[in-house]
Tab-separated table of C-alpha atoms in Angstrom:
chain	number	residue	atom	x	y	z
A	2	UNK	CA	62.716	17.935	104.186
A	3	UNK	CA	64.017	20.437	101.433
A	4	UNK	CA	60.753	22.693	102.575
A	5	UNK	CA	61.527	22.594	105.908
A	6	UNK	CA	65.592	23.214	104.727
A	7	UNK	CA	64.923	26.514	102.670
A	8	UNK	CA	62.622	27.980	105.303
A	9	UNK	CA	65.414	27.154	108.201
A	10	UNK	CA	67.581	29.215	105.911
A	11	UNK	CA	65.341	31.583	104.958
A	12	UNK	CA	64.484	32.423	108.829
A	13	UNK	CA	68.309	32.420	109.284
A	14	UNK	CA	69.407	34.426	106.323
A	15	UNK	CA	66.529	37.027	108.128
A	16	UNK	CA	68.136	37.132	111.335
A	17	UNK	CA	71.527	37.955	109.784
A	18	UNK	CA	70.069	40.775	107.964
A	19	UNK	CA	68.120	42.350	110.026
A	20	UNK	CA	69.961	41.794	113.908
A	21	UNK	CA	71.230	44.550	115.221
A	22	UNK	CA	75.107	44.925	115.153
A	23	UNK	CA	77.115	42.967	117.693
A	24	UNK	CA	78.546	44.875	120.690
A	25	UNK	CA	81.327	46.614	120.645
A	26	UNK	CA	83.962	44.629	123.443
A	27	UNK	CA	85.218	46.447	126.150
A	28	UNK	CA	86.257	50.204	126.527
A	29	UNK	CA	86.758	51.412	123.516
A	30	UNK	CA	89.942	52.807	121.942
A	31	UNK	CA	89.681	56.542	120.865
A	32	UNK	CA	92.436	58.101	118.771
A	33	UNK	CA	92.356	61.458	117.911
A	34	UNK	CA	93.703	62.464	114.737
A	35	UNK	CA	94.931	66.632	114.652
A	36	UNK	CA	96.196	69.273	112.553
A	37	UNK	CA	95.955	70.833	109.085
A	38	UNK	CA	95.516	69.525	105.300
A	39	UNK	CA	97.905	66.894	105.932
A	40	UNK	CA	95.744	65.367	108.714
A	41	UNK	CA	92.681	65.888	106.671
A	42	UNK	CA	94.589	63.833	104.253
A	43	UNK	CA	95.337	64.762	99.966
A	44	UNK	CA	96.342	61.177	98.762
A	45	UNK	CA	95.146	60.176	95.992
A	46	UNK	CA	93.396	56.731	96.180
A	47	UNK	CA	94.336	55.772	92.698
A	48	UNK	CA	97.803	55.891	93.734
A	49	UNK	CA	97.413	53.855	96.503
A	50	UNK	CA	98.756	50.874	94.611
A	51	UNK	CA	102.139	52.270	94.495
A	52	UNK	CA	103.045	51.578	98.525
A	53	UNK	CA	103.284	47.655	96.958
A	54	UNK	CA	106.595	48.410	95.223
A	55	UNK	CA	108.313	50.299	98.495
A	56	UNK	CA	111.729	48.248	98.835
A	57	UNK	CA	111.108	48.146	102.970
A	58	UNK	CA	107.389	48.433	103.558
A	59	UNK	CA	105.442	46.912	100.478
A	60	UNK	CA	103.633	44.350	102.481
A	61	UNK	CA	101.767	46.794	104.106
A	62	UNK	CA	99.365	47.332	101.031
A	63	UNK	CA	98.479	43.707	101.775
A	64	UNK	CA	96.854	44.617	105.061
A	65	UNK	CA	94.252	47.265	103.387
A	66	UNK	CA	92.733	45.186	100.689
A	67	UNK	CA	89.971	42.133	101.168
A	68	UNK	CA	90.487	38.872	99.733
A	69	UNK	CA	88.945	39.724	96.439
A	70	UNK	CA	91.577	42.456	95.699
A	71	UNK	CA	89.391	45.105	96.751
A	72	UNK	CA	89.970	48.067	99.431
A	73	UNK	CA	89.125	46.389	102.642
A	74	UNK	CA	86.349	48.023	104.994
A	75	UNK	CA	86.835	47.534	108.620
A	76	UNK	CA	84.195	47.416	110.427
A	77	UNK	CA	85.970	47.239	113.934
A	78	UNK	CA	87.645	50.683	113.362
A	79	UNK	CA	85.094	53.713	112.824
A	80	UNK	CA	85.893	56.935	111.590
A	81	UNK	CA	84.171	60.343	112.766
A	82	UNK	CA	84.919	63.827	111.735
A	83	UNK	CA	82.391	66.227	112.424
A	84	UNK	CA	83.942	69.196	110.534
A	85	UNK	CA	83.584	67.362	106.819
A	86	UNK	CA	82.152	67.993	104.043
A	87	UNK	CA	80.039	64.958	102.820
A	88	UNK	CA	80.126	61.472	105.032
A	89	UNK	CA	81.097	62.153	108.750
A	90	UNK	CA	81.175	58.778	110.227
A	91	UNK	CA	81.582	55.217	109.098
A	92	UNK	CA	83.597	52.703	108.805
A	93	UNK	CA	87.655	52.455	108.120
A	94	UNK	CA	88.489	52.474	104.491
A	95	UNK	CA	89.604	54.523	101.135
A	96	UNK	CA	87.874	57.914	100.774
A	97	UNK	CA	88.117	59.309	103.897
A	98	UNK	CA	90.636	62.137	103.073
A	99	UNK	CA	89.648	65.466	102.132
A	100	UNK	CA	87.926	64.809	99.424
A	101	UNK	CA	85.718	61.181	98.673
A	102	UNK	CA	88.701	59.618	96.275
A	103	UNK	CA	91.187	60.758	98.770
A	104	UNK	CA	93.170	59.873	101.874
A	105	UNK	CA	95.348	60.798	105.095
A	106	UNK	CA	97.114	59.016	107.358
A	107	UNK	CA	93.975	57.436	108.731
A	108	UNK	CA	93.718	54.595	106.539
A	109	UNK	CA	96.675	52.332	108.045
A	110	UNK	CA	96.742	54.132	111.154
A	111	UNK	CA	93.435	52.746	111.568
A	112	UNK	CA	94.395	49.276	110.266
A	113	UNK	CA	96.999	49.159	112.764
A	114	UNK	CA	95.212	49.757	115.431
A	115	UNK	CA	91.986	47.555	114.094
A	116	UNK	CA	94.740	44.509	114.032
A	117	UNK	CA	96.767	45.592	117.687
A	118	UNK	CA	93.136	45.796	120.102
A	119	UNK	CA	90.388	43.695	120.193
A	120	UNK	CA	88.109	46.450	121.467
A	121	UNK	CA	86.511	48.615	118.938
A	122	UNK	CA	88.847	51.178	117.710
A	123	UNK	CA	87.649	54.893	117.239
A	124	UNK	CA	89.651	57.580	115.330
A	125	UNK	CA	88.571	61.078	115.661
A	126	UNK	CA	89.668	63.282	113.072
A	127	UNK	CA	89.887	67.178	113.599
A	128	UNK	CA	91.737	69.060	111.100
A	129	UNK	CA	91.259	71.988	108.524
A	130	UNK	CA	93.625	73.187	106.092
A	131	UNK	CA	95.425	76.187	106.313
A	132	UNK	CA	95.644	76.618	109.769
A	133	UNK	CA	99.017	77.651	112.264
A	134	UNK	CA	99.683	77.291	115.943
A	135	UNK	CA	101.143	80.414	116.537
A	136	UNK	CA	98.009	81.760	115.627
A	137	UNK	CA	94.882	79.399	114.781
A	138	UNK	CA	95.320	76.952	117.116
A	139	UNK	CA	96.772	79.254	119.510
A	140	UNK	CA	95.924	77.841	123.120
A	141	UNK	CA	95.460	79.877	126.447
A	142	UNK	CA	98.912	78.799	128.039
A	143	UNK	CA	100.811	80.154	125.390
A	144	UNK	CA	100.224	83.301	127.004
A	145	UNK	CA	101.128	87.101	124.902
A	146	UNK	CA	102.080	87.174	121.598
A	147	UNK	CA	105.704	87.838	120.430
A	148	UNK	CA	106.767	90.596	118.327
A	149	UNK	CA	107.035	88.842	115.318
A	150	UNK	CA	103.466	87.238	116.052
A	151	UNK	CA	101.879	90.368	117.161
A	152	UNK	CA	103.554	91.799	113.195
A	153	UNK	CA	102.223	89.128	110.768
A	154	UNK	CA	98.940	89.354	113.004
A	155	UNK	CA	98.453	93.226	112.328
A	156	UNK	CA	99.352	92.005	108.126
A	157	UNK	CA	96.300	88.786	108.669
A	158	UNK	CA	93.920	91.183	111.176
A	159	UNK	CA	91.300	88.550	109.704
A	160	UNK	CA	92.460	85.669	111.496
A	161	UNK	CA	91.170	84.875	114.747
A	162	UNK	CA	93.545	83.879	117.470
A	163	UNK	CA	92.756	80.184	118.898
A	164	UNK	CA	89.386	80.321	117.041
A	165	UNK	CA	90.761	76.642	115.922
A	166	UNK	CA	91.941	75.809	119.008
A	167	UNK	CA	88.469	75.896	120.236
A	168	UNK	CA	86.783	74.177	118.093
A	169	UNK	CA	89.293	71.395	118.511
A	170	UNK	CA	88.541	71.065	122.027
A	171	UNK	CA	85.022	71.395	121.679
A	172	UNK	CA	85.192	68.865	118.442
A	173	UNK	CA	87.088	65.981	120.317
A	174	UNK	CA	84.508	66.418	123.425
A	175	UNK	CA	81.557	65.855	121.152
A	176	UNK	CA	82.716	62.804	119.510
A	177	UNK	CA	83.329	61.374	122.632
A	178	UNK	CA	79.847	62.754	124.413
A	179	UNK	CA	78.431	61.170	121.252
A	180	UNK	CA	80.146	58.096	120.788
A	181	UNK	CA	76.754	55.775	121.349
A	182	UNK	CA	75.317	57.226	117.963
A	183	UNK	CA	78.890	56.374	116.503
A	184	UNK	CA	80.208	53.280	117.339
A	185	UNK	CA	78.525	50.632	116.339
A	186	UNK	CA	76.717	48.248	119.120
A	187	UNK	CA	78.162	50.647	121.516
A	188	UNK	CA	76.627	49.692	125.195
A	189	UNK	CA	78.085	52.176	127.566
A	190	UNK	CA	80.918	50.321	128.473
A	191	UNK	CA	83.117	53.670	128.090
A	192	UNK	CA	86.321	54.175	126.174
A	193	UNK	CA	89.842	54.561	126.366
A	194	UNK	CA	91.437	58.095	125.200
A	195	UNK	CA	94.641	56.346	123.833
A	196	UNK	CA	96.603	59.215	122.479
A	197	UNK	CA	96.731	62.034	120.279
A	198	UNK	CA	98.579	61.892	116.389
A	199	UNK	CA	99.849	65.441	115.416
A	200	UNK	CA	100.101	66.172	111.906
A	201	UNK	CA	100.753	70.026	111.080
A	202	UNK	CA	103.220	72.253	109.977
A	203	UNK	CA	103.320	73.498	106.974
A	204	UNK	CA	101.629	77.158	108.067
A	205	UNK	CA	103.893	77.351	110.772
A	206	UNK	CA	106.900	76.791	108.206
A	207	UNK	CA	105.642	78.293	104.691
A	208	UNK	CA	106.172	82.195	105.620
A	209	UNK	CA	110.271	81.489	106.415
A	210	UNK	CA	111.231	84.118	104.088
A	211	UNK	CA	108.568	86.937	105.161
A	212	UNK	CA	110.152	89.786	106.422
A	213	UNK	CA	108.400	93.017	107.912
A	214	UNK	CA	109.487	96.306	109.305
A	215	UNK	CA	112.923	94.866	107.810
A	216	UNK	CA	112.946	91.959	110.227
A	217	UNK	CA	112.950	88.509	109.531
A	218	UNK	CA	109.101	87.539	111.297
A	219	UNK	CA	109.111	84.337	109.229
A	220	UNK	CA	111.802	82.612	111.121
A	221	UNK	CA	110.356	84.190	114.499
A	222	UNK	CA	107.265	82.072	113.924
A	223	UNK	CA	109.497	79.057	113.357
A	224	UNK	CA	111.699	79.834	116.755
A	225	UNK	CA	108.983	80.358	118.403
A	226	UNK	CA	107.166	76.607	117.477
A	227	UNK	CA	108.282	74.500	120.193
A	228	UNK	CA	106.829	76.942	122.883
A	229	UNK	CA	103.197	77.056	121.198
A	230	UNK	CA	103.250	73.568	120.544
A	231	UNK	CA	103.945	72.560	123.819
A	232	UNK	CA	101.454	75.002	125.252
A	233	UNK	CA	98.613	73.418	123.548
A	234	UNK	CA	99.600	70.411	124.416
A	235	UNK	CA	99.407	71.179	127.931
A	236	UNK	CA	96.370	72.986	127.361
A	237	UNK	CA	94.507	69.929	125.270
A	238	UNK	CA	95.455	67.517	127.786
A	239	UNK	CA	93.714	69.581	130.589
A	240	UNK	CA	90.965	70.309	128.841
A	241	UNK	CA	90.385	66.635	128.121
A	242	UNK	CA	91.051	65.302	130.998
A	243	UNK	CA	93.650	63.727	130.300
A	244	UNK	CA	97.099	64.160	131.816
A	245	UNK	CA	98.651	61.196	130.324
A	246	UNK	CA	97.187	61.497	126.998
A	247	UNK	CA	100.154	60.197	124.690
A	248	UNK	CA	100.988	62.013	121.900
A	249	UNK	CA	102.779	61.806	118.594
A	250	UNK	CA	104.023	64.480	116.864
A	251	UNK	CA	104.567	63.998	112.718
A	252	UNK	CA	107.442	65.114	110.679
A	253	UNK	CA	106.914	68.072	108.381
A	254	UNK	CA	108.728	65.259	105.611
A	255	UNK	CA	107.866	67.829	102.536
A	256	UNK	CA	111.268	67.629	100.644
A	257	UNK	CA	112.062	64.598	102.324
A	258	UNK	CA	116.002	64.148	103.294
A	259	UNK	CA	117.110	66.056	100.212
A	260	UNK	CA	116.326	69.392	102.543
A	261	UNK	CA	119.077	68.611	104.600
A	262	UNK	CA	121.995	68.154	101.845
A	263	UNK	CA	120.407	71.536	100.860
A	264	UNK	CA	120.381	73.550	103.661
A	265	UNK	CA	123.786	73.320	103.587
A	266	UNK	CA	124.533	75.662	100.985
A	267	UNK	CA	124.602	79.000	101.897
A	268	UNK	CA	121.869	80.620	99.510
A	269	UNK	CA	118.969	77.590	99.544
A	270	UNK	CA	117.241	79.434	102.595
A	271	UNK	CA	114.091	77.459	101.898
A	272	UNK	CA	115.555	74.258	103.006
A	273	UNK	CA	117.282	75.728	105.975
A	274	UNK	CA	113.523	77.111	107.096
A	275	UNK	CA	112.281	73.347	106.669
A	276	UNK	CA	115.247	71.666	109.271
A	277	UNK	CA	114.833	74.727	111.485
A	278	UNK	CA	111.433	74.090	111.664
A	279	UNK	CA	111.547	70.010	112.019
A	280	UNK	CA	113.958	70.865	114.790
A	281	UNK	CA	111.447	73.050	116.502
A	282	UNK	CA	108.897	69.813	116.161
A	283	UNK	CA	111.692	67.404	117.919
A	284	UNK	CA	112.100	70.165	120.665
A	285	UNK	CA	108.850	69.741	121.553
A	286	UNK	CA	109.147	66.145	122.203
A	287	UNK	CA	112.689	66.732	124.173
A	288	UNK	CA	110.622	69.096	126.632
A	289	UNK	CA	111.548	67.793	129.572
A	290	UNK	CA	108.432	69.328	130.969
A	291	UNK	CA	106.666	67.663	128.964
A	292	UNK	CA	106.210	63.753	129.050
A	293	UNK	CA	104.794	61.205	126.829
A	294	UNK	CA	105.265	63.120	123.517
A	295	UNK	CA	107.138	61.357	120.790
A	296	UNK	CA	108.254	62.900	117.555
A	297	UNK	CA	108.102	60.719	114.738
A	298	UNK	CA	110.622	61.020	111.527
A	299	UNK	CA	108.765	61.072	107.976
A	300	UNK	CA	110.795	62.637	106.064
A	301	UNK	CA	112.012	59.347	104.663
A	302	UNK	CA	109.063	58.225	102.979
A	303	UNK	CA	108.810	61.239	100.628
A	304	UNK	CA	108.901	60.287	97.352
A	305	UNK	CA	111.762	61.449	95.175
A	306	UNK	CA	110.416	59.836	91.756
A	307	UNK	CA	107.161	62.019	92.179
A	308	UNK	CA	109.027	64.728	92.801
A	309	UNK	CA	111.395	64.788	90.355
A	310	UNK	CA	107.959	64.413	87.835
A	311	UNK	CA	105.743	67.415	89.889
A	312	UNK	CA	108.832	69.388	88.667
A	313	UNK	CA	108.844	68.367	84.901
A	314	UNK	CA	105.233	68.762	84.901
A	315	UNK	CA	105.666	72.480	86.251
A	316	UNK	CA	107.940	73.187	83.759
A	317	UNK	CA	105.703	71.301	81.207
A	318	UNK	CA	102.871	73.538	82.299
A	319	UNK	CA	104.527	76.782	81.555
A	320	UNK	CA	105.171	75.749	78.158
A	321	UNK	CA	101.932	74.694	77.778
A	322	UNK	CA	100.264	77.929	78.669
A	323	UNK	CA	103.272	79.876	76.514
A	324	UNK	CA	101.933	77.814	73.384
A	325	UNK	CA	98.239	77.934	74.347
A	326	UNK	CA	97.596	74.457	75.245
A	327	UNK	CA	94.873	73.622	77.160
A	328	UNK	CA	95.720	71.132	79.972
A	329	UNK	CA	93.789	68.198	80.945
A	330	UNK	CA	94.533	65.284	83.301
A	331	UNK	CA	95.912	63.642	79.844
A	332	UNK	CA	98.636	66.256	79.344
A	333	UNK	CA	100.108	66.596	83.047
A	334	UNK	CA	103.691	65.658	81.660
A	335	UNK	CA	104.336	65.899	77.442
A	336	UNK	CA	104.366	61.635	76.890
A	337	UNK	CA	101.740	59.766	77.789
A	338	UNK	CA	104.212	57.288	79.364
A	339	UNK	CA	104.992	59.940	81.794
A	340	UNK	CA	101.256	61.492	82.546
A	341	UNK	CA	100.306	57.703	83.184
A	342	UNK	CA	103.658	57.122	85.412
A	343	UNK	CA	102.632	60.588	87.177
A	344	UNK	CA	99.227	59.413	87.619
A	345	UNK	CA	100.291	56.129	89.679
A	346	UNK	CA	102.029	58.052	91.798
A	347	UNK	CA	100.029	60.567	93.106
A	348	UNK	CA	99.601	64.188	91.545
A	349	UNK	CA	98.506	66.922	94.126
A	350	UNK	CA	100.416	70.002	95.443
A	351	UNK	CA	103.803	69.541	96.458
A	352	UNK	CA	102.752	71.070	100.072
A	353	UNK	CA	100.416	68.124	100.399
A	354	UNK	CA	103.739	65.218	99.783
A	355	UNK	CA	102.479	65.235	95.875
A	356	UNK	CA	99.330	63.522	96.570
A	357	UNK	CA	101.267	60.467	97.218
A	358	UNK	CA	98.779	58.009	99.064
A	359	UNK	CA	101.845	55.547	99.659
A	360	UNK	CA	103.761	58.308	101.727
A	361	UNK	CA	99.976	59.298	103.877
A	362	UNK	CA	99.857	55.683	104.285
A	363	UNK	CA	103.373	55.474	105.964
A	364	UNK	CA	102.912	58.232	107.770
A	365	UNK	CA	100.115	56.594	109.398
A	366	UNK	CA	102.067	53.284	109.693
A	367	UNK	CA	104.781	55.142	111.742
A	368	UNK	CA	102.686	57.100	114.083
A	369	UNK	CA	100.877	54.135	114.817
A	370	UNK	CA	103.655	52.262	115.655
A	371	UNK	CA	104.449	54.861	117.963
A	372	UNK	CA	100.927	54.992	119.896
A	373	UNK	CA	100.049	51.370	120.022
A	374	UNK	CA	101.179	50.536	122.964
């Protein structure tokens, strides 16, 4: 009997391996995931730990780990993003940021949406770094340029109005032309476009102080958000196909609610560029032309701790280079009970929330939350 026993095993333990993957149930849920650095993601995984200690939403770390402690991979949610360097589709988990020991918003967006459906969910991420709307992802509706536009154009005569704008259409299309080579046990039973998350900003925002020909062009690009925003919204959901496609739009949170005590003093001009431009993002969602766009607040989850480091370690690091000492990922802050506290937390540019994978995470969480129904 214990012959017969191990080859029944044996024949079984065979069919597990080598069957092909079970099919996917029903249409299929595709998310597309948009915009710049921030949607490509700069969190580091190694401070991914830290969303367990957040006072409201510490669970959540709970729901991206296995039952072994380690990062869980979920094999009902698959990633593809043609435009990456390195792995371009796979399954939800760590790593798919920018870089391999990186993350975006992705990770619990994904895990979200893995837990709400029982179809397959697919997440299509488009995004490059660097990139505006007034100009790079510039869509046909949005019609002639303004003055302002037309100046910092003639300054950047290298950039290539809607270039990005194009490839995002053409991007989405082929991840959903090729979704049977990406999903696995895909048998044409079709998807679902289920909305759109919109995370982008910062090179819309970042030029609020440029002035040419004496006039203020920087702040023209942030007045002038809400009506290129909206036009490629328009313009994306035609070109999809999709009328209805529902869309999120996510904070520009860099600064987090500290921007608003300090745009209230007459000389911080920075901070009154940030809340003029998060007010251009929540015009777009007030559009009354425009329906089934939602803009989602994030600038609560920024994290003031890593902040308030990032600036010590700036001010480390010019001290450092006025002594001539070399730095290393050791010497980031001048204790090591500091460089090791600034390591949990994140340590990227502040442009990119710190590398803080806690505040990508929530980010995710809360536009999520917002498309999931």
């Amino acid at each position: 009997m214990k012959r017969y026993s191990i080859t029944f095993f044996a024949i079984g333990l065979c069919l597990f391996l080598f069957t092909e993957p079970v099919a996917a149930k029903g249409k299929v849920k595709v998310f597309i995931l948009a915009g710049q650095s921030n949607m490509e993601g700069h969190g580091q995984v190694g401070s991914l730990e830290h969303l367990g200690n957040h006072p409201k939403y510490g669970a959540l770390l709970k729901k991206l780990k296995s039952s072994d402690g380690t990062w869980a991979v979920r094999k009902d949610v698959t990633v593809a993003w043609k435009s990456r360097e390195g792995k371009k589709k796979g399954p939800l988990s760590v790593g798919w940021g920018a870089e391999d020991q990186e993350l975006g918003p992705e990770l619990m967006f994904g895990t979200i949406m893995g837990e709400r459906y029982d179809e397959h969910v697919l997440l299509i991420k488009v995004a490059w770094g660097g990139k505006s709307v007034w100009c790079d992802f510039r869509s046909p509706s949005a019609g002639e340029m303004t003055w302002d536009e037309k100046r910092v154009l003639k300054r950047d005569n290298f950039l290539k109005p809607g270039l990005f704008y194009r490839k995002l259409v053409a991007d989405i299309k082929e991840g959903l032309a090729n979704i049977k080579d990406v999903v696995p046990g895909y048998e044409g039973q079709g998807y679902d476009l289920a909305g759109l998350a919109w995370f982008q900003g910062w090179n819309d925002f970042c030029e609020w102080h440029l002035q040419l020909d004496k006039k203020p062009v920087g702040l023209g690009l942030i007045k002038r958000y809400p009506h290129n925003l909206a036009a490629m919204f328009r313009d994306l959901r035609k070109d999809l196909g999709a009328p209805g496609l529902p869309i999120a739009i996510g904070e520009l949170g860099v600064g987090g609610h500290e921007m608003e005590t300090r745009a209230k003093r007459e000389d911080d001009h920075e901070a009154q560029g940030m809340m003029a431009f998060r007010r251009a993002q929540r015009a777009v969602a007030a559009d009354k032309s425009l329906k089934g766009v939602t803009f989602i607040p994030t600038a609560g989850f920024w994290d003031s701790r890593l902040q308030e480091l990032r600036e010590q370690s700036d001010a480390w690091w010019n001290e450092k280079e006025e002594k001539g000492i070399k730095s290393t990922e050791e010497n980031h802050l001048p204790t090591k009970e500091l460089n090791a506290e600034f390591l949990r937390l994140g340590v990227h540019w502040y442009c990119h929330y710190n590398g803080s994978a806690a505040n990508y995470s929530l980010v995710g969480y809360a536009l999520a939350e917002a498309l999931k129904e």
